[in-house]
GROMACS .gro file of C-alpha atoms in nm:
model
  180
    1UNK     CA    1   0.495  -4.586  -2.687
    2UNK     CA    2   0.364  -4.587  -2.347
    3UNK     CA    3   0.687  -4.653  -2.169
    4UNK     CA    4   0.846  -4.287  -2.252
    5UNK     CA    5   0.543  -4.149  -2.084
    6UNK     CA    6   0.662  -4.143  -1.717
    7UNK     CA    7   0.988  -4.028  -1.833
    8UNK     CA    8   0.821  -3.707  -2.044
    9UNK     CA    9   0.631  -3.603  -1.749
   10UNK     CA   10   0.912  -3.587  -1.541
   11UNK     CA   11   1.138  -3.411  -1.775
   12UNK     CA   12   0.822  -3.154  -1.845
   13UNK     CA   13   0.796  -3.094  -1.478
   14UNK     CA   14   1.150  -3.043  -1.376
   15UNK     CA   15   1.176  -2.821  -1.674
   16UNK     CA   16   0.907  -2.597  -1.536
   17UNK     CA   17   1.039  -2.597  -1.195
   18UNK     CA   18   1.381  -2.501  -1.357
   19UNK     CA   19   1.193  -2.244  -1.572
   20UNK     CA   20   1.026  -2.098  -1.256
   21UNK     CA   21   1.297  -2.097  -0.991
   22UNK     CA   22   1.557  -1.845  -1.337
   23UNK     CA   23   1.223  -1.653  -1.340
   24UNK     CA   24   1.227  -1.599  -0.986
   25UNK     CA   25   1.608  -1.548  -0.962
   26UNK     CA   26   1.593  -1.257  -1.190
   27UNK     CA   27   1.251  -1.068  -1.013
   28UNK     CA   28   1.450  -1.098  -0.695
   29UNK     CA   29   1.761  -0.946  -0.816
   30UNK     CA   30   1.546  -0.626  -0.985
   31UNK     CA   31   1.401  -0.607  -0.662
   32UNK     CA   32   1.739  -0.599  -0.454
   33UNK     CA   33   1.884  -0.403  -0.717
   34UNK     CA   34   1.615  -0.145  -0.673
   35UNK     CA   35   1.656  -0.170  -0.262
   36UNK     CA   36   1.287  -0.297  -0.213
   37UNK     CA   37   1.373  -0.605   0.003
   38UNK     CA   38   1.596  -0.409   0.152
   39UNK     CA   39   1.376  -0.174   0.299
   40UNK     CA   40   1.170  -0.239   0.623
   41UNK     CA   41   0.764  -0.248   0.484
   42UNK     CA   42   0.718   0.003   0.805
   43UNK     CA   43   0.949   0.276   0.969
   44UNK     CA   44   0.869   0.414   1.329
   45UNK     CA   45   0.905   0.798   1.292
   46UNK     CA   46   1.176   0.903   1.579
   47UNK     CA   47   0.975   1.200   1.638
   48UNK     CA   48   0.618   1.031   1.706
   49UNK     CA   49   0.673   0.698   1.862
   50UNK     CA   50   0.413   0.460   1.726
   51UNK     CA   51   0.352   0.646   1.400
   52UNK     CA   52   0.495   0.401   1.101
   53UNK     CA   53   0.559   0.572   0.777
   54UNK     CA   54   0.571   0.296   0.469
   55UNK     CA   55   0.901   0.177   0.387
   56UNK     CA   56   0.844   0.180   0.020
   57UNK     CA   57   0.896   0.577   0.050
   58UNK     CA   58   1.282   0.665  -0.059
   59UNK     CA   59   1.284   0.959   0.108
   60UNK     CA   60   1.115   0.930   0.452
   61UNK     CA   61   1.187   1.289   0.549
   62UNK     CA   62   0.983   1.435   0.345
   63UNK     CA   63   0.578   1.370   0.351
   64UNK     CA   64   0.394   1.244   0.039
   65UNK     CA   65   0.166   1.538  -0.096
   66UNK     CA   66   0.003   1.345  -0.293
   67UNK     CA   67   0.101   1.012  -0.545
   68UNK     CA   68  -0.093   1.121  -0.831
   69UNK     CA   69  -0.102   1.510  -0.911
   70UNK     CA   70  -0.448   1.478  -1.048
   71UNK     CA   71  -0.614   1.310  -0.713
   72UNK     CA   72  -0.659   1.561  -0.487
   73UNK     CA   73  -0.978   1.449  -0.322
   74UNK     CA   74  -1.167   1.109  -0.254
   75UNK     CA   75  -1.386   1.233  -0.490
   76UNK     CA   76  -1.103   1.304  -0.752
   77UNK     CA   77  -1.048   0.897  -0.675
   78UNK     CA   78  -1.387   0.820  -0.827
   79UNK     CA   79  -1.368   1.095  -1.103
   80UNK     CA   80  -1.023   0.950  -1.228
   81UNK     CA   81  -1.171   0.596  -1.218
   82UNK     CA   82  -1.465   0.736  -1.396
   83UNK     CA   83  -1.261   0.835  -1.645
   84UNK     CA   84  -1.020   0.569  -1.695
   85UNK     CA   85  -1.265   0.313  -1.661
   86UNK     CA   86  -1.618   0.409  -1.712
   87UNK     CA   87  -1.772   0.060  -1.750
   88UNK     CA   88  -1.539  -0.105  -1.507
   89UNK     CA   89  -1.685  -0.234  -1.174
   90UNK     CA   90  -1.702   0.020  -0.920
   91UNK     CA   91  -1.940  -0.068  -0.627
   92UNK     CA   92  -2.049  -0.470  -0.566
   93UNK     CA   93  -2.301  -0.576  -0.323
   94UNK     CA   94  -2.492  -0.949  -0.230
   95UNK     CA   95  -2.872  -0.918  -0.323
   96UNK     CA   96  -2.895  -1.213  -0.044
   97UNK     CA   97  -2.605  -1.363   0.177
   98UNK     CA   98  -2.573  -1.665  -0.072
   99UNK     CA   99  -2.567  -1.535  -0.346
  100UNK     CA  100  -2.327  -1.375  -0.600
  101UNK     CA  101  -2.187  -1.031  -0.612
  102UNK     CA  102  -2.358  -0.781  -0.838
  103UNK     CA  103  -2.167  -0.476  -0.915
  104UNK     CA  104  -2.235  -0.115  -1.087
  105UNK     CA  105  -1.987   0.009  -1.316
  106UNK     CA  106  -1.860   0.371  -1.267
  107UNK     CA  107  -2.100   0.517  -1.482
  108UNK     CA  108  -2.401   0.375  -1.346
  109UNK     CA  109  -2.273   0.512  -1.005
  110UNK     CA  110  -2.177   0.849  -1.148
  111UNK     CA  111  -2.573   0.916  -1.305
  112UNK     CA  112  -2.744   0.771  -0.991
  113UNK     CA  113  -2.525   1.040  -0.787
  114UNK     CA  114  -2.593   1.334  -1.033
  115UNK     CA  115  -2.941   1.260  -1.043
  116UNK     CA  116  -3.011   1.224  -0.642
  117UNK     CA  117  -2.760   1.519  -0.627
  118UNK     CA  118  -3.011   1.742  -0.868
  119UNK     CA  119  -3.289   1.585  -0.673
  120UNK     CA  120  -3.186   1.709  -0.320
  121UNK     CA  121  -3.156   2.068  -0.500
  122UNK     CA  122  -3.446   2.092  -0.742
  123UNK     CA  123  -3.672   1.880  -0.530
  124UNK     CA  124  -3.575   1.864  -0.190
  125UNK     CA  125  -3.444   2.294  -0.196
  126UNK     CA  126  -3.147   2.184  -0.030
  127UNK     CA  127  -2.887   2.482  -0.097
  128UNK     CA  128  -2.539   2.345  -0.256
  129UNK     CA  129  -2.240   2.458  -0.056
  130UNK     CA  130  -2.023   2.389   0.284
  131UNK     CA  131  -2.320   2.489   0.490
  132UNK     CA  132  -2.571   2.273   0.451
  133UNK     CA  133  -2.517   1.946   0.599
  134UNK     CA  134  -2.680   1.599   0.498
  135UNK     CA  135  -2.720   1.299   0.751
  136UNK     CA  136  -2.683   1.010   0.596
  137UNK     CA  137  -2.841   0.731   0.804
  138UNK     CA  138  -2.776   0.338   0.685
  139UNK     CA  139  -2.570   0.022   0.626
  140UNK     CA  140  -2.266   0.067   0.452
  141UNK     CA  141  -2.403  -0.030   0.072
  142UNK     CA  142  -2.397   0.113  -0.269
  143UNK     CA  143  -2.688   0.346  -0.179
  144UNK     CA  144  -2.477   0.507   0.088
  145UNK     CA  145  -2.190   0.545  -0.120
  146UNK     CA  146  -2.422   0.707  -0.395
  147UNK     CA  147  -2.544   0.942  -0.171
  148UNK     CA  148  -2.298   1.036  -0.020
  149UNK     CA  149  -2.134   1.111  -0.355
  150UNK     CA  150  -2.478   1.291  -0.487
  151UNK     CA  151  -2.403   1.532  -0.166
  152UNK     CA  152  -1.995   1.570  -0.227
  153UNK     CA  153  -2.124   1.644  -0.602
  154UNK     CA  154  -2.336   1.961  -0.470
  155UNK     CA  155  -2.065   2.026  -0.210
  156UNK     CA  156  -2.283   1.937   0.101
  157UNK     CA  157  -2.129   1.842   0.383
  158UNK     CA  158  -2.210   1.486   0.478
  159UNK     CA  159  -2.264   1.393   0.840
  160UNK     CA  160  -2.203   0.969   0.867
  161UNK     CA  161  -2.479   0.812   1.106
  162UNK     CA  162  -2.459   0.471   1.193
  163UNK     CA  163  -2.741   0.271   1.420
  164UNK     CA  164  -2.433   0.132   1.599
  165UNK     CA  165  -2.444   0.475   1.786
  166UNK     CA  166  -2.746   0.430   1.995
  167UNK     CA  167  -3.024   0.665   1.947
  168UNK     CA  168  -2.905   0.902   2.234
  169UNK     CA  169  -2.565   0.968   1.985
  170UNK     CA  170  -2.756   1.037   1.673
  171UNK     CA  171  -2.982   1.281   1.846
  172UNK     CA  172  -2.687   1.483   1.976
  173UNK     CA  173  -2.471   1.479   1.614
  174UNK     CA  174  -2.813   1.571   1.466
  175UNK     CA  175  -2.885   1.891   1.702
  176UNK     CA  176  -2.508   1.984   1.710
  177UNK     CA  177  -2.485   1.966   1.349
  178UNK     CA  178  -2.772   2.130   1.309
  179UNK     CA  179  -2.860   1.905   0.959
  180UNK     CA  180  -3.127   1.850   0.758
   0.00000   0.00000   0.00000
């Protein structure tokens, strides 16, 4: 009984390798068929020397307006995720260095935004619209994400400020800006 062992293995993995290499075969002849090997991954634009254009595009003449008609905005982005997806993983973060990822789903994202959002008008008497501006001031984490999301909700301008500017940079965004 044990002597046909060897010999089943063998024939088991050579069948599998034969299995995978017709697999392969077949993917790479869709993808020839369809031109995608045959395209470069990046083409220089003739006009703008060192601006690449993806190769993927059939017609590189013409830009891409947009790839999904509904997706207008970033905030579109999270909307359609939202709603494809509502208790699918959305932002992850480490409580500590060693330890594992933790993530909110879209919906826990979405009501943490609305509700700082509300906050910074009902609260705070922050006026929604393109004129007032918000400074938000931190690491890049879920909390900066959410708020920066609570002010695109409200339509307040966001102004990114980032400790690796020095304190002589934020002062000037903050007086040209003019935020609060």
């Amino acid at each position: 009984m044990w002597t046909y062992l060897p010999t089943t293995i063998v024939a088991t993995a050579f069948g599998t390798l034969l299995y995978v290499a017709s697999k392969w075969a077949t993917y790479r002849k869709q993808l020839v068929s369809e031109g995608t090997l045959n395209r470069k991954r990046a083409i220089e634009q003739k006009d703008a020397p060192g601006v690449y254009r993806s190769g993927i595009l059939l017609d590189t003449n013409q830009p891409v307006g947009r790839f999904d008609p509904e997706v207008g905005t970033l905030y579109d982005v999270f909307m359609k995720g939202l709603r494809l997806n509502p208790h699918g993983r959305c932002l992850g973060y480490r409580p500590a260095p060693k330890q594992p990822y933790r993530f909110l789903t879209y919906t826990e994202v979405f009501e943490q935004a609305r509700d700082y959002g509300s906050a910074l008008i009902a609260r705070i008497g922050l006026k929604p619209g393109g004129e007032t501006r918000v400074g938000i001031y931190g690491k890049n984490c879920p909390q900066w994400f959410i708020s920066a999301l609570a002010c695109v909700q409200q339509s307040i301008a966001i102004v990114p400020l980032y400790d690796t500017l020095g304190p002589e940079s934020v002062t000037y965004i903050i007086q040209q800006t003019e935020m609060r």
